[in-house]
Amino acid sequence: MSDITFIGLGHMGAPMAANLLKANLPLKVFDLTPAAIQAAVQLGAKATPNALHAVVNAEVVISMLPASQHVEGLYLGEGRLIQAIPPGALVLECSTISPEVARKVHAAAKARGIQMLDAPVSGGTAGAAAGTLTFIVGGENTTLERARPILEKMGKNIFHAGGPGAGQVAKIANNMLLAIHMIGTAEALNLGVANGLDPKVLSDIMKVSSGGNWSLEKYNPWPGVMDDVPASRDYQGGFGVDLMLKDLGLAMEAALATRTSTPLGSIARNLYALHTSQGKGTLDFSSIQQLFKRPSQNPA
Ligand code: NAD
């Protein structure tokens, strides 16, 4: 494998790139933050001065950027990166963005003879570091088979959701459900504690009862109920409120575009918007527990 370019070395991109380097794949990197490039160079990557330089002779281009506007700006905006990527190359766009923008980039890539997958991920920064991400892929089957050996260096599970944009649709549907059951879990725990229950005892009961769900079992939002979750370290690290709010916005856009009713998703978006307006945007999304806080209660 020659000439892989990685653009966007943030919380997720940096450890993903590190896993490709660990697998001895040669990597050219670019990020708007010089320190992020330098950190990748320390691990063996080659620095490039800008994105256009980074894709010269690229066989594979991987991007991991914050949101739709960054992806659209990079590939189709002023620099028109898509025009600089060699025909025949493979683009793996791993950011969580709108299905519509993903499809626009797919179309521009196809017009240039470039193969592309939208391949958003699940698994967070811990999964990125461990190389155990889940990739949720949209695009052609043959493109996925070409990409598989590279995706396998960064992830454990690879799902083919459907054609162009389908990876993003599956990802935002999943994250809408995640937000809803996190809020429901926080609400139920608060109700129990307000009525005299120990949050750990209540969690143990609900985990094996019909209220059991991922947020309760793996990511309990009440401080001190579980070790090694953001709730037990002042909601630091993990998946930020602002990123969850972005994903809920994408879900609402997709719902509007198809006249789909998403009443709970809409309430979830509003609760996360309220939470971020209270200065909580950089905390982990399980900090939504604090919205239910009463002065005498535990969540700090
Ligand atoms: P981040 O903000 O930490 O990293 C984004 C990086 O992209 C930054 O280093 C930034 O400098 C760089 N960047 C932005 N525009 C650029 C451009 N035009 N050219 C080059 N570099 C550019 O974000 P993150 O947490 O790594 O998330 C990346 C994506 O992954 C997001 O879409 C997010 O929703 C998704 N995601 C994040 C998590 C998580 O737990 N953080 C989990 C799953 C999915």
XYZ file of C-alpha atoms and ligand atoms in Angstrom:
344
model
C 0.000 0.000 0.000
C 1.457 3.379 -0.936
C 0.573 6.997 -0.421
C -2.169 7.221 2.159
C -3.133 10.771 3.128
C -4.851 11.531 6.456
C -6.533 14.906 6.930
C -7.897 15.951 10.353
C -5.846 14.829 13.350
C -8.151 15.708 16.253
C -9.445 13.572 19.133
C -10.448 10.804 16.726
C -8.189 11.328 13.696
C -4.921 11.340 15.659
C -5.339 7.867 17.210
C -6.785 6.478 13.950
C -3.714 7.727 12.064
C -1.491 6.307 14.813
C -2.980 2.854 14.239
C -2.210 3.041 10.501
C 1.383 4.008 11.334
C 1.562 1.138 13.831
C 0.600 -1.175 10.952
C 3.575 0.229 8.995
C 1.450 2.006 6.414
C 3.164 5.098 5.006
C 1.168 8.182 5.900
C 1.134 11.810 4.773
C -0.795 14.007 7.183
C -2.386 17.437 7.282
C -4.329 19.382 9.908
C -4.983 23.088 10.395
C -3.206 22.785 13.779
C 0.584 22.476 13.377
C 0.926 20.751 16.771
C -1.363 17.944 15.578
C 0.846 17.424 12.508
C 3.987 17.411 14.674
C 2.525 14.774 17.002
C 1.851 12.495 14.004
C 5.347 13.159 12.613
C 6.784 11.917 15.931
C 5.044 8.616 15.205
C 6.495 8.366 11.686
C 4.068 10.321 9.473
C 5.217 12.730 6.777
C 4.110 16.354 7.237
C 2.581 18.287 4.358
C 2.114 22.091 4.142
C -1.518 22.025 3.003
C -4.300 19.688 1.911
C -3.608 20.119 -1.818
C 0.012 19.068 -1.321
C -1.079 16.206 0.874
C -3.088 14.479 -1.866
C -0.528 14.635 -4.698
C -0.113 10.989 -5.830
C -2.454 9.814 -3.080
C -3.859 6.336 -3.512
C -6.102 6.669 -0.447
C -7.381 9.846 1.237
C -8.915 9.615 4.719
C -10.603 12.601 6.375
C -11.843 13.049 9.952
C -13.177 16.585 10.375
C -15.626 18.164 12.830
C -18.781 18.778 10.766
C -20.521 19.073 7.359
C -19.233 22.569 6.582
C -15.622 21.480 7.088
C -16.024 18.477 4.784
C -17.903 20.420 2.107
C -15.379 23.276 2.375
C -12.404 20.942 2.079
C -13.530 18.801 -0.862
C -15.825 21.154 -2.808
C -14.988 24.648 -1.491
C -12.287 27.102 -2.456
C -9.387 24.660 -2.766
C -11.590 22.021 -4.472
C -9.539 19.166 -3.117
C -11.618 16.704 -5.105
C -10.057 18.120 -8.293
C -6.557 17.532 -6.931
C -7.045 13.905 -5.865
C -5.814 11.552 -8.598
C -8.526 9.679 -10.548
C -8.638 6.053 -9.369
C -7.925 7.030 -5.768
C -10.091 5.974 -2.815
C -11.624 8.537 -0.429
C -12.730 7.418 3.045
C -14.708 10.228 4.653
C -15.076 9.275 8.329
C -16.554 12.446 9.888
C -20.176 12.514 11.099
C -21.898 14.858 8.636
C -25.212 15.289 6.858
C -26.143 12.537 4.391
C -26.783 15.295 1.850
C -23.241 16.694 2.018
C -21.868 13.146 1.934
C -23.848 12.497 -1.275
C -22.567 15.747 -2.827
C -18.970 14.701 -2.204
C -19.771 11.187 -3.511
C -21.139 12.705 -6.750
C -18.129 14.990 -7.246
C -15.773 12.076 -6.571
C -17.596 9.827 -9.027
C -17.422 12.510 -11.731
C -13.614 12.450 -11.343
C -13.305 8.654 -11.359
C -12.557 8.573 -7.616
C -14.078 5.854 -5.416
C -15.594 7.026 -2.143
C -17.202 5.738 1.045
C -18.919 7.719 3.764
C -17.613 5.813 6.771
C -18.602 7.488 10.064
C -17.521 5.702 13.205
C -18.881 4.625 16.537
C -16.747 3.739 19.538
C -15.390 7.100 20.696
C -11.838 8.088 21.464
C -11.212 4.862 23.406
C -12.241 2.794 20.363
C -10.096 4.976 18.102
C -7.056 4.434 20.334
C -7.634 0.687 20.667
C -8.327 0.205 16.939
C -11.758 -1.206 17.748
C -13.994 1.367 16.051
C -17.195 0.396 14.285
C -17.313 1.756 10.734
C -20.794 2.373 9.308
C -20.308 2.522 5.596
C -22.238 4.023 2.683
C -21.133 3.414 -0.897
C -20.539 0.672 -3.450
C -19.754 -2.897 -2.433
C -16.600 -3.029 -4.549
C -15.350 0.183 -2.947
C -15.904 -1.292 0.503
C -13.923 -4.409 -0.429
C -11.046 -2.207 -1.602
C -11.216 -0.183 1.631
C -11.634 -3.112 4.013
C -7.924 -3.847 4.675
C -7.380 -0.209 5.683
C -10.551 0.073 7.780
C -9.551 -3.132 9.584
C -6.387 -1.432 10.831
C -8.540 1.130 12.666
C -11.685 -0.784 13.540
C -13.173 -4.108 14.547
C -16.673 -4.023 13.055
C -17.518 -2.868 9.553
C -21.175 -2.521 8.515
C -22.360 -1.794 4.997
C -25.474 0.346 5.533
C -26.261 0.896 1.838
C -25.436 3.292 -0.984
C -23.873 6.797 -0.818
C -24.904 8.642 2.368
C -26.376 5.525 4.027
C -23.530 5.323 6.546
C -24.404 8.816 7.755
C -28.125 8.023 7.969
C -27.429 4.958 10.138
C -24.983 6.881 12.311
C -27.359 9.783 13.039
C -30.310 7.435 13.689
C -28.133 5.574 16.201
C -26.980 8.749 17.925
C -30.544 10.098 18.137
C -31.532 6.893 19.956
C -28.441 7.155 22.182
C -29.429 10.706 23.210
C -32.994 9.608 23.943
C -32.047 6.653 26.155
C -29.370 8.690 27.941
C -31.931 11.364 28.820
C -34.497 8.723 29.824
C -31.936 7.015 32.031
C -30.995 10.310 33.727
C -34.671 11.121 34.296
C -35.436 7.704 35.818
C -32.383 7.788 38.103
C -33.335 11.248 39.280
C -36.885 10.155 40.025
C -35.638 7.213 42.081
C -33.083 9.250 44.048
C -35.580 12.073 44.691
C -37.830 9.406 46.221
C -35.169 8.012 48.487
C -33.428 5.289 46.439
C -29.699 4.695 46.166
C -28.748 5.333 42.493
C -26.561 2.205 42.406
C -29.279 -0.038 43.808
C -31.800 1.429 41.357
C -29.323 0.964 38.472
C -28.734 -2.672 39.438
C -32.504 -3.293 39.464
C -33.214 -1.545 36.134
C -30.225 -3.167 34.391
C -31.847 -6.581 34.671
C -35.410 -5.300 34.305
C -37.289 -3.991 31.292
C -35.681 -0.538 31.624
C -32.208 -1.939 30.843
C -30.323 -0.070 28.119
C -26.774 0.803 26.975
C -26.618 4.168 28.806
C -27.590 2.505 32.081
C -25.395 -0.562 31.653
C -22.256 0.806 30.042
C -22.252 4.567 30.585
C -24.188 5.318 33.771
C -24.748 9.097 34.038
C -24.988 9.238 37.850
C -21.591 10.085 39.434
C -20.038 7.212 41.355
C -22.362 4.438 40.177
C -19.788 3.073 37.697
C -16.001 3.395 37.592
C -14.280 4.430 34.372
C -17.139 6.436 32.893
C -17.184 10.229 32.393
C -19.832 10.678 35.151
C -17.267 9.517 37.689
C -14.606 12.012 36.530
C -16.669 15.229 36.503
C -17.960 14.389 33.010
C -14.516 14.979 31.487
C -13.462 13.149 28.290
C -15.875 10.948 26.352
C -18.331 12.295 23.763
C -18.963 16.017 24.073
C -22.377 17.676 24.511
C -21.651 19.924 21.518
C -20.925 16.924 19.265
C -24.141 15.227 20.414
C -26.039 18.455 19.727
C -24.511 18.547 16.231
C -25.608 14.959 15.573
C -29.141 15.665 16.831
C -29.244 18.668 14.481
C -28.291 16.320 11.616
C -31.093 13.966 12.657
C -33.582 16.861 12.640
C -32.386 17.970 9.168
C -32.813 14.421 7.865
C -36.293 14.260 9.436
C -37.337 17.558 7.866
C -36.006 16.523 4.475
C -38.181 13.405 4.496
C -41.143 14.748 6.553
C -40.426 12.135 9.199
C -41.860 12.522 12.681
C -39.134 12.399 15.375
C -40.826 13.808 18.479
C -38.423 12.334 21.033
C -35.400 13.265 18.901
C -36.706 16.816 18.788
C -37.100 16.982 22.575
C -33.644 15.453 22.990
C -32.135 18.115 20.710
C -33.837 20.846 22.717
C -32.658 19.457 26.065
C -29.066 19.241 24.792
C -29.376 22.802 23.402
C -30.567 23.997 26.828
C -27.703 22.130 28.498
C -25.074 23.661 26.203
C -26.586 27.139 26.720
C -25.789 26.670 30.413
C -22.088 26.355 29.576
C -21.914 22.553 29.472
C -20.938 22.116 25.811
C -17.506 20.630 26.452
C -18.650 18.110 29.093
C -19.460 14.506 28.189
C -23.033 14.037 26.944
C -23.975 11.960 30.046
C -23.741 15.256 32.001
C -27.365 15.780 30.870
C -27.964 14.236 34.337
C -27.200 17.721 35.723
C -30.325 19.150 34.063
C -32.362 17.126 36.534
C -30.269 18.201 39.501
C -31.912 19.492 42.653
C -29.841 21.447 45.198
C -29.597 18.570 47.665
C -28.720 15.905 45.077
C -25.468 14.271 44.187
C -24.681 15.167 40.477
C -22.232 18.019 41.003
P -11.868 17.332 16.665
O -12.448 18.698 16.631
O -11.089 16.881 17.838
O -10.885 17.134 15.386
C -11.104 17.669 14.122
C -9.751 18.045 13.509
O -9.971 18.483 12.167
C -9.058 19.193 14.247
O -7.734 18.789 14.571
C -9.067 20.338 13.233
O -7.909 21.171 13.316
C -9.090 19.566 11.917
N -9.607 20.322 10.781
C -10.757 21.034 10.692
N -10.896 21.534 9.439
C -9.822 21.125 8.734
C -9.377 21.316 7.392
N -10.072 22.042 6.516
N -8.214 20.751 7.005
C -7.500 20.012 7.886
N -7.843 19.792 9.169
C -8.998 20.349 9.588
O -13.076 16.332 16.369
P -13.134 14.756 16.715
O -13.615 14.559 18.106
O -11.842 14.126 16.263
O -14.353 14.313 15.770
C -14.180 14.179 14.378
C -15.475 13.631 13.793
O -15.743 12.345 14.362
C -16.712 14.496 14.084
O -17.524 14.535 12.940
C -17.391 13.771 15.233
O -18.799 13.978 15.267
C -17.056 12.320 14.916
N -17.031 11.430 16.082
C -16.435 11.832 17.240
C -16.432 10.982 18.345
C -15.775 11.386 19.652
O -15.946 10.672 20.647
N -14.997 12.477 19.671
C -17.029 9.696 18.247
C -17.595 9.288 17.028
C -17.586 10.188 15.961
